[in-house]
C-alpha cells in the first residue's frame, strides 16, 4: 500500500494538467476567433472609410470640373464682342455666303483680294454701333480725348444693312466717322455665279466686282452687269 501512494499522486497531477489543458483550449480558440473577427471588422471599417473618402474626393473633383465647364460655357456664350463704354453693342454677324477670299482685277490685270469672315472684312471687325454713343462721342471738343477714342476703335467698323440695287447690302462706316457715306458689300448672283459687289457714294455705285478665283477676275475685268449702277463715264 505504501508503494501505491506515489502512483496516486502522479495520476492526480496528470488529471489536473489534462483538465487545465482541456478547459483552456476552447477559451484560446474562442479568443483567437474573436481577435480574427475584430481584425476583419477593423479592416472592413478602414476599407469602407477609404472608399467613402475617395468618393468624396471624386465628387469634389467632378463638381469642380462641372462648375468650371459651366463657367467656361457661360463666358463663351456671353462673349459677343460688346464694349458698351464705347458704344459697341456686339458683333455684326456677316452671312456665310460672304465668307472667304474674293478677287478683283484692275484695268492692268493686277489682282486684288478681299477676305471676309463672320465678324470681319479685311483687317477690320464688324460691330453694331449705338447711335446715341456716336452722337455724344462726335460732339467731344477735347481733341486729345477724341484722338484717344479714334485710336481705341481704329479697327472697328459700324455695320448695318442698307439697300443697293434693290437688295440688302452690308453697309460699313468707320466707328466715329463724321464724313463720307461709307462702303457697301453685297453678294449677288450674276450670270449664274456668285459675285461680291463693292460700292460707295451717296447714291451708291459699283466701284469693283470680286470673284471666287483670280482667273474669273481676269476674265471679267471690264464686265458690267445691267442691273447694277456704275459711275458715269467721263468723256
Short mmCIF file of C-alpha atoms in Angstrom, two decimals:
data_model
loop_
_atom_site.label_atom_id
_atom_site.label_comp_id
_atom_site.label_asym_id
_atom_site.label_seq_id
_atom_site.Cartn_x
_atom_site.Cartn_y
_atom_site.Cartn_z
CA UNK A 1 0.00 0.00 0.00
CA UNK A 2 2.89 2.33 0.75
CA UNK A 3 4.21 1.81 -2.75
CA UNK A 4 0.89 2.82 -4.42
CA UNK A 5 0.67 6.33 -2.93
CA UNK A 6 3.20 7.87 -5.32
CA UNK A 7 1.22 6.44 -8.23
CA UNK A 8 -1.95 8.07 -6.94
CA UNK A 9 -0.17 11.40 -6.63
CA UNK A 10 1.25 11.19 -10.13
CA UNK A 11 -2.16 10.21 -11.55
CA UNK A 12 -3.79 13.12 -9.80
CA UNK A 13 -1.21 15.52 -11.18
CA UNK A 14 -1.75 14.20 -14.73
CA UNK A 15 -5.53 14.57 -14.39
CA UNK A 16 -5.19 18.16 -13.19
CA UNK A 17 -2.85 19.04 -16.06
CA UNK A 18 -5.18 17.46 -18.63
CA UNK A 19 -8.14 19.32 -17.15
CA UNK A 20 -6.30 22.59 -17.38
CA UNK A 21 -5.39 21.92 -21.00
CA UNK A 22 -8.91 20.84 -21.92
CA UNK A 23 -10.55 23.79 -20.18
CA UNK A 24 -8.18 26.38 -21.66
CA UNK A 25 -8.37 25.12 -25.26
CA UNK A 26 -11.88 26.43 -26.17
CA UNK A 27 -11.10 29.67 -24.45
CA UNK A 28 -7.97 30.22 -26.55
CA UNK A 29 -9.72 29.21 -29.78
CA UNK A 30 -12.65 31.47 -28.96
CA UNK A 31 -10.27 34.30 -28.16
CA UNK A 32 -8.42 33.75 -31.43
CA UNK A 33 -11.68 33.69 -33.36
CA UNK A 34 -12.76 36.88 -31.61
CA UNK A 35 -9.45 38.54 -32.45
CA UNK A 36 -9.76 37.48 -36.11
CA UNK A 37 -13.30 38.87 -36.21
CA UNK A 38 -12.14 42.13 -34.67
CA UNK A 39 -9.29 42.35 -37.19
CA UNK A 40 -11.62 41.69 -40.12
CA UNK A 41 -14.15 44.18 -38.79
CA UNK A 42 -11.42 46.79 -38.31
CA UNK A 43 -10.10 46.10 -41.84
CA UNK A 44 -13.58 46.33 -43.34
CA UNK A 45 -14.27 49.56 -41.45
CA UNK A 46 -10.95 51.01 -42.62
CA UNK A 47 -11.67 49.96 -46.21
CA UNK A 48 -15.14 51.48 -46.07
CA UNK A 49 -13.73 54.75 -44.75
CA UNK A 50 -11.14 54.75 -47.53
CA UNK A 51 -13.81 54.20 -50.21
CA UNK A 52 -16.01 56.94 -48.75
CA UNK A 53 -13.04 59.30 -48.63
CA UNK A 54 -12.22 58.58 -52.28
CA UNK A 55 -15.84 59.08 -53.31
CA UNK A 56 -15.91 62.43 -51.57
CA UNK A 57 -12.72 63.43 -53.37
CA UNK A 58 -14.08 62.26 -56.71
CA UNK A 59 -17.37 64.06 -56.11
CA UNK A 60 -15.45 67.24 -55.31
CA UNK A 61 -13.37 66.87 -58.47
CA UNK A 62 -16.44 66.17 -60.60
CA UNK A 63 -18.31 69.10 -59.07
CA UNK A 64 -15.38 71.44 -59.62
CA UNK A 65 -14.97 70.18 -63.20
CA UNK A 66 -18.69 70.67 -63.89
CA UNK A 67 -18.67 74.16 -62.42
CA UNK A 68 -15.54 75.07 -64.38
CA UNK A 69 -17.11 73.74 -67.59
CA UNK A 70 -20.30 75.66 -66.83
CA UNK A 71 -18.35 78.88 -66.24
CA UNK A 72 -16.43 78.39 -69.49
CA UNK A 73 -19.66 77.80 -71.42
CA UNK A 74 -21.27 80.86 -69.87
CA UNK A 75 -18.24 83.03 -70.64
CA UNK A 76 -18.17 81.79 -74.22
CA UNK A 77 -21.89 82.28 -74.77
CA UNK A 78 -21.73 85.82 -73.30
CA UNK A 79 -18.66 86.80 -75.32
CA UNK A 80 -20.43 88.69 -78.13
CA UNK A 81 -17.73 91.32 -78.55
CA UNK A 82 -19.76 94.08 -76.90
CA UNK A 83 -17.97 97.06 -75.34
CA UNK A 84 -20.78 99.37 -74.19
CA UNK A 85 -18.43 102.04 -72.87
CA UNK A 86 -17.52 102.83 -76.47
CA UNK A 87 -20.96 102.34 -77.97
CA UNK A 88 -20.23 98.78 -79.11
CA UNK A 89 -23.38 96.64 -78.95
CA UNK A 90 -21.66 93.44 -80.10
CA UNK A 91 -20.58 91.72 -83.29
CA UNK A 92 -22.41 92.23 -86.54
CA UNK A 93 -22.77 88.72 -87.97
CA UNK A 94 -21.93 88.55 -91.65
CA UNK A 95 -23.90 85.87 -93.56
CA UNK A 96 -21.78 82.87 -94.53
CA UNK A 97 -22.35 83.44 -98.25
CA UNK A 98 -19.90 86.35 -97.88
CA UNK A 99 -17.17 84.32 -96.16
CA UNK A 100 -13.94 83.55 -97.96
CA UNK A 101 -11.40 85.32 -100.14
CA UNK A 102 -12.62 87.19 -103.20
CA UNK A 103 -10.59 88.51 -106.15
CA UNK A 104 -10.84 91.52 -108.44
CA UNK A 105 -8.64 92.65 -111.35
CA UNK A 106 -7.89 96.29 -112.18
CA UNK A 107 -7.57 97.70 -115.68
CA UNK A 108 -3.97 96.49 -115.88
CA UNK A 109 -4.83 92.95 -114.82
CA UNK A 110 -3.40 93.32 -111.31
CA UNK A 111 -5.21 91.11 -108.81
CA UNK A 112 -6.58 92.49 -105.56
CA UNK A 113 -8.08 90.26 -102.88
CA UNK A 114 -10.55 90.76 -100.06
CA UNK A 115 -11.13 88.31 -97.21
CA UNK A 116 -14.41 88.27 -95.30
CA UNK A 117 -15.24 86.20 -92.22
CA UNK A 118 -18.13 86.02 -89.78
CA UNK A 119 -17.09 89.20 -87.94
CA UNK A 120 -14.50 90.84 -90.17
CA UNK A 121 -13.87 92.47 -93.52
CA UNK A 122 -10.17 92.61 -94.22
CA UNK A 123 -8.41 93.71 -91.03
CA UNK A 124 -11.46 95.43 -89.58
CA UNK A 125 -14.02 93.92 -87.21
CA UNK A 126 -17.73 94.42 -87.80
CA UNK A 127 -19.82 95.66 -84.87
CA UNK A 128 -23.24 97.15 -84.19
CA UNK A 129 -22.92 100.75 -83.04
CA UNK A 130 -25.10 102.57 -80.54
CA UNK A 131 -26.23 105.73 -82.37
CA UNK A 132 -26.56 107.65 -79.08
CA UNK A 133 -22.89 106.99 -78.33
CA UNK A 134 -21.91 108.20 -81.79
CA UNK A 135 -23.78 111.47 -81.25
CA UNK A 136 -22.12 112.14 -77.90
CA UNK A 137 -18.62 110.99 -78.93
CA UNK A 138 -18.50 113.02 -82.14
CA UNK A 139 -19.54 116.10 -80.15
CA UNK A 140 -16.43 115.92 -77.93
CA UNK A 141 -14.41 119.15 -78.14
CA UNK A 142 -11.28 117.82 -76.46
CA UNK A 143 -9.13 116.81 -79.42
CA UNK A 144 -6.83 114.65 -77.30
CA UNK A 145 -9.79 112.66 -75.97
CA UNK A 146 -11.25 112.34 -79.47
CA UNK A 147 -7.91 111.09 -80.79
CA UNK A 148 -7.75 108.55 -77.95
CA UNK A 149 -11.20 107.23 -78.85
CA UNK A 150 -10.30 107.00 -82.51
CA UNK A 151 -7.12 105.11 -81.69
CA UNK A 152 -9.01 102.68 -79.45
CA UNK A 153 -11.65 101.98 -82.12
CA UNK A 154 -9.49 102.27 -85.22
CA UNK A 155 -10.17 98.70 -86.40
CA UNK A 156 -13.90 98.81 -85.64
CA UNK A 157 -16.47 99.37 -88.36
CA UNK A 158 -20.07 100.29 -87.64
CA UNK A 159 -22.09 97.83 -89.68
CA UNK A 160 -25.73 97.53 -90.70
CA UNK A 161 -27.86 96.81 -93.76
CA UNK A 162 -28.81 99.29 -96.45
CA UNK A 163 -30.28 98.89 -99.90
CA UNK A 164 -28.15 98.50 -103.02
CA UNK A 165 -29.77 97.93 -106.43
CA UNK A 166 -32.98 96.66 -104.85
CA UNK A 167 -31.37 94.19 -102.43
CA UNK A 168 -29.92 94.37 -98.88
CA UNK A 169 -26.21 95.13 -98.72
CA UNK A 170 -23.77 95.30 -95.79
CA UNK A 171 -23.05 98.96 -95.11
CA UNK A 172 -19.88 99.95 -93.22
CA UNK A 173 -18.63 103.18 -91.67
CA UNK A 174 -15.56 103.92 -89.58
CA UNK A 175 -16.55 103.95 -85.90
CA UNK A 176 -16.50 107.71 -85.32
CA UNK A 177 -16.97 108.75 -88.92
CA UNK A 178 -18.31 112.27 -89.49
CA UNK A 179 -17.61 112.39 -93.23
CA UNK A 180 -18.34 110.20 -96.22
CA UNK A 181 -21.13 107.77 -96.99
CA UNK A 182 -19.48 104.51 -96.15
CA UNK A 183 -18.90 101.35 -98.15
CA UNK A 184 -21.29 98.70 -99.40
CA UNK A 185 -20.68 94.97 -99.81
CA UNK A 186 -23.19 92.73 -101.47
CA UNK A 187 -23.11 89.13 -102.69
CA UNK A 188 -25.46 88.53 -105.59
CA UNK A 189 -25.95 86.17 -108.50
CA UNK A 190 -24.84 87.46 -111.89
CA UNK A 191 -24.94 85.27 -114.97
CA UNK A 192 -25.08 82.08 -112.93
CA UNK A 193 -22.26 82.83 -110.48
CA UNK A 194 -21.80 84.49 -107.11
CA UNK A 195 -20.03 87.85 -107.18
CA UNK A 196 -19.14 90.29 -104.44
CA UNK A 197 -20.04 93.88 -105.23
CA UNK A 198 -18.06 96.70 -103.66
CA UNK A 199 -19.82 100.08 -103.88
CA UNK A 200 -19.90 103.56 -102.33
CA UNK A 201 -21.06 107.20 -102.63
CA UNK A 202 -24.25 108.94 -101.53
CA UNK A 203 -26.19 107.25 -104.29
CA UNK A 204 -24.22 104.01 -104.29
CA UNK A 205 -22.39 102.99 -107.45
CA UNK A 206 -20.23 99.94 -108.08
CA UNK A 207 -16.50 100.53 -107.65
CA UNK A 208 -15.35 96.92 -108.14
CA UNK A 209 -16.64 93.40 -108.66
CA UNK A 210 -14.96 90.48 -106.88
CA UNK A 211 -14.98 86.83 -107.97
CA UNK A 212 -14.25 83.47 -106.42
CA UNK A 213 -10.93 82.96 -108.23
CA UNK A 214 -8.20 85.18 -109.73
CA UNK A 215 -8.87 83.57 -113.12
CA UNK A 216 -12.51 84.63 -113.09
CA UNK A 217 -11.48 88.12 -112.03
CA UNK A 218 -9.14 88.45 -115.03
CA UNK A 219 -11.77 87.09 -117.40
CA UNK A 220 -14.22 89.78 -116.26
CA UNK A 221 -12.02 92.86 -115.97
CA UNK A 222 -14.34 95.15 -117.93
CA UNK A 223 -17.56 93.33 -117.13
CA UNK A 224 -20.56 95.47 -116.17
CA UNK A 225 -23.90 93.99 -115.22
CA UNK A 226 -27.07 95.64 -116.41
CA UNK A 227 -28.89 95.50 -113.06
CA UNK A 228 -26.17 97.41 -111.18
CA UNK A 229 -25.37 101.16 -111.03
CA UNK A 230 -21.92 102.29 -112.17
CA UNK A 231 -20.18 105.70 -112.06
CA UNK A 232 -20.83 107.84 -115.13
CA UNK A 233 -18.28 107.51 -117.90
CA UNK A 234 -16.23 110.68 -118.23
CA UNK A 235 -15.55 111.96 -121.73
#
